[in-house]
Amino acid sequence: MRRELVDAQVNVLRIYLEKRSVAELLEAVDRLVECADASFREEETQMAPSTPSPDSRHREMHKEVLVQMDLLRREVMDFDRGRILAQLILVDRCLTTHITDAVGVSDSQRLDRVPEHEATAA
């Protein structure tokens, strides 16, 4: 799911840079929102069994990224290229930071589950 999210993110940036139509950009943003939402739900589902209580900060981060994407969608509908670019940069940073953090958490959780002798051998 994360790969599809990154693909959707790159697609939005590509369509913006190629100055394609508002309809194409809006469609790409909608796909990005759908991919992010699905990825976040999948991530929360996978994290649930590994933690005794839900990580509210992480869930709030998901909500904040989705809020920023909603603002991006509104900017696309108003079609002010400067404001769209500013919001694209913000969304890109939020997603990139989140994906980087999520990969780090995922890797550390995998190491937590690996027996010590295997972890030190790696």
Short mmCIF file of C-alpha atoms in Angstrom, two decimals:
data_model
loop_
_atom_site.label_atom_id
_atom_site.label_comp_id
_atom_site.label_asym_id
_atom_site.label_seq_id
_atom_site.Cartn_x
_atom_site.Cartn_y
_atom_site.Cartn_z
CA MET A 1 0.00 0.00 0.00
CA ARG A 2 2.85 2.38 0.81
CA ARG A 3 4.24 1.97 -2.70
CA GLU A 4 0.90 2.95 -4.19
CA LEU A 5 0.82 5.99 -1.90
CA VAL A 6 4.26 7.13 -3.07
CA ASP A 7 3.22 6.55 -6.70
CA ALA A 8 0.13 8.71 -6.18
CA GLN A 9 2.25 11.40 -4.53
CA VAL A 10 4.70 11.47 -7.45
CA ASN A 11 1.83 11.51 -9.93
CA VAL A 12 0.32 14.64 -8.35
CA LEU A 13 3.68 16.42 -8.54
CA ARG A 14 4.19 15.32 -12.15
CA ILE A 15 0.76 16.52 -13.26
CA TYR A 16 1.32 19.86 -11.54
CA LEU A 17 4.74 20.33 -13.13
CA GLU A 18 3.44 19.38 -16.57
CA LYS A 19 0.69 22.03 -16.16
CA ARG A 20 -2.02 19.54 -17.02
CA SER A 21 -5.70 20.37 -16.62
CA VAL A 22 -7.39 21.16 -13.31
CA ALA A 23 -9.56 18.07 -13.79
CA GLU A 24 -6.49 15.80 -14.11
CA LEU A 25 -4.82 17.41 -11.10
CA LEU A 26 -7.99 17.09 -9.03
CA GLU A 27 -8.33 13.43 -10.02
CA ALA A 28 -4.70 12.81 -9.03
CA VAL A 29 -5.18 14.56 -5.68
CA ASP A 30 -8.30 12.51 -5.02
CA ARG A 31 -6.31 9.33 -5.72
CA LEU A 32 -3.59 10.56 -3.37
CA VAL A 33 -6.14 11.14 -0.60
CA GLU A 34 -7.65 7.69 -1.13
CA CYS A 35 -4.22 6.01 -1.10
CA ALA A 36 -3.14 7.91 2.02
CA ASP A 37 -6.35 7.05 3.84
CA ALA A 38 -6.07 3.37 2.90
CA SER A 39 -2.37 3.27 3.80
CA PHE A 40 -3.00 4.91 7.18
CA ARG A 41 -5.84 2.51 7.99
CA GLU A 42 -3.66 -0.46 7.04
CA GLU A 43 -0.79 0.88 9.13
CA GLU A 44 -3.02 1.39 12.17
CA THR A 45 -4.41 -2.13 11.77
CA GLN A 46 -0.91 -3.60 11.60
CA MET A 47 0.26 -1.60 14.61
CA ALA A 48 -2.70 -2.56 16.79
CA PRO A 49 -1.52 -6.06 17.76
CA SER A 50 2.05 -4.93 18.46
CA THR A 51 1.16 -2.19 20.96
CA PRO A 52 -0.94 -2.50 24.11
CA SER A 53 -2.61 0.88 23.55
CA PRO A 54 -3.14 2.87 20.35
CA ASP A 55 -0.54 5.56 19.63
CA SER A 56 -2.72 8.68 19.65
CA ARG A 57 0.15 10.89 18.43
CA HIS A 58 0.62 8.69 15.39
CA ARG A 59 -3.09 8.66 14.65
CA GLU A 60 -3.17 12.47 15.00
CA MET A 61 -0.32 12.66 12.49
CA HIS A 62 -2.47 10.70 10.04
CA LYS A 63 -5.35 13.10 10.59
CA GLU A 64 -3.08 16.12 10.07
CA VAL A 65 -1.73 14.77 6.78
CA LEU A 66 -5.30 14.16 5.57
CA VAL A 67 -6.29 17.71 6.62
CA GLN A 68 -3.36 19.09 4.61
CA MET A 69 -4.47 17.01 1.62
CA ASP A 70 -7.98 18.40 1.95
CA LEU A 71 -6.53 21.90 1.88
CA LEU A 72 -4.55 20.93 -1.23
CA ARG A 73 -7.76 19.74 -2.88
CA ARG A 74 -9.41 23.09 -2.13
CA GLU A 75 -6.43 24.97 -3.58
CA VAL A 76 -6.66 22.89 -6.76
CA MET A 77 -10.34 23.77 -7.08
CA ASP A 78 -9.49 27.50 -6.70
CA PHE A 79 -6.56 26.95 -9.08
CA ASP A 80 -4.05 29.45 -7.82
CA ARG A 81 -0.78 27.83 -8.98
CA GLY A 82 1.30 29.58 -6.32
CA ARG A 83 -0.94 28.45 -3.48
CA ILE A 84 -1.19 24.97 -4.98
CA LEU A 85 2.60 24.75 -5.06
CA ALA A 86 2.89 25.89 -1.44
CA GLN A 87 0.34 23.29 -0.34
CA LEU A 88 1.97 20.60 -2.51
CA ILE A 89 5.29 21.24 -0.78
CA LEU A 90 3.65 21.01 2.64
CA VAL A 91 1.81 17.78 1.77
CA ASP A 92 4.96 16.33 0.23
CA ARG A 93 6.96 17.08 3.38
CA CYS A 94 4.24 15.68 5.65
CA LEU A 95 3.99 12.45 3.64
CA THR A 96 7.73 12.02 3.24
CA THR A 97 8.29 12.54 6.96
CA HIS A 98 5.48 10.17 7.82
CA ILE A 99 6.66 7.44 5.46
CA THR A 100 10.22 7.77 6.75
CA ASP A 101 9.00 7.59 10.36
CA ALA A 102 6.68 4.66 9.60
CA VAL A 103 9.47 2.70 7.91
CA GLY A 104 11.71 3.35 10.92
CA VAL A 105 9.01 2.16 13.31
CA SER A 106 8.29 -0.87 11.16
CA ASP A 107 11.97 -1.81 11.02
CA SER A 108 12.40 -1.43 14.78
CA GLN A 109 9.28 -3.53 15.43
CA ARG A 110 10.68 -6.27 13.21
CA LEU A 111 13.95 -6.18 15.14
CA ASP A 112 12.02 -6.37 18.41
CA ARG A 113 10.47 -9.62 17.22
CA VAL A 114 13.72 -11.16 15.95
CA PRO A 115 15.53 -13.32 18.52
CA GLU A 116 18.63 -11.56 19.90
CA HIS A 117 21.15 -13.89 18.29
CA GLU A 118 19.61 -13.24 14.84
CA ALA A 119 19.50 -9.46 15.37
CA THR A 120 23.18 -9.29 16.30
CA ALA A 121 24.13 -11.44 13.32
CA ALA A 122 22.45 -8.94 10.98
#
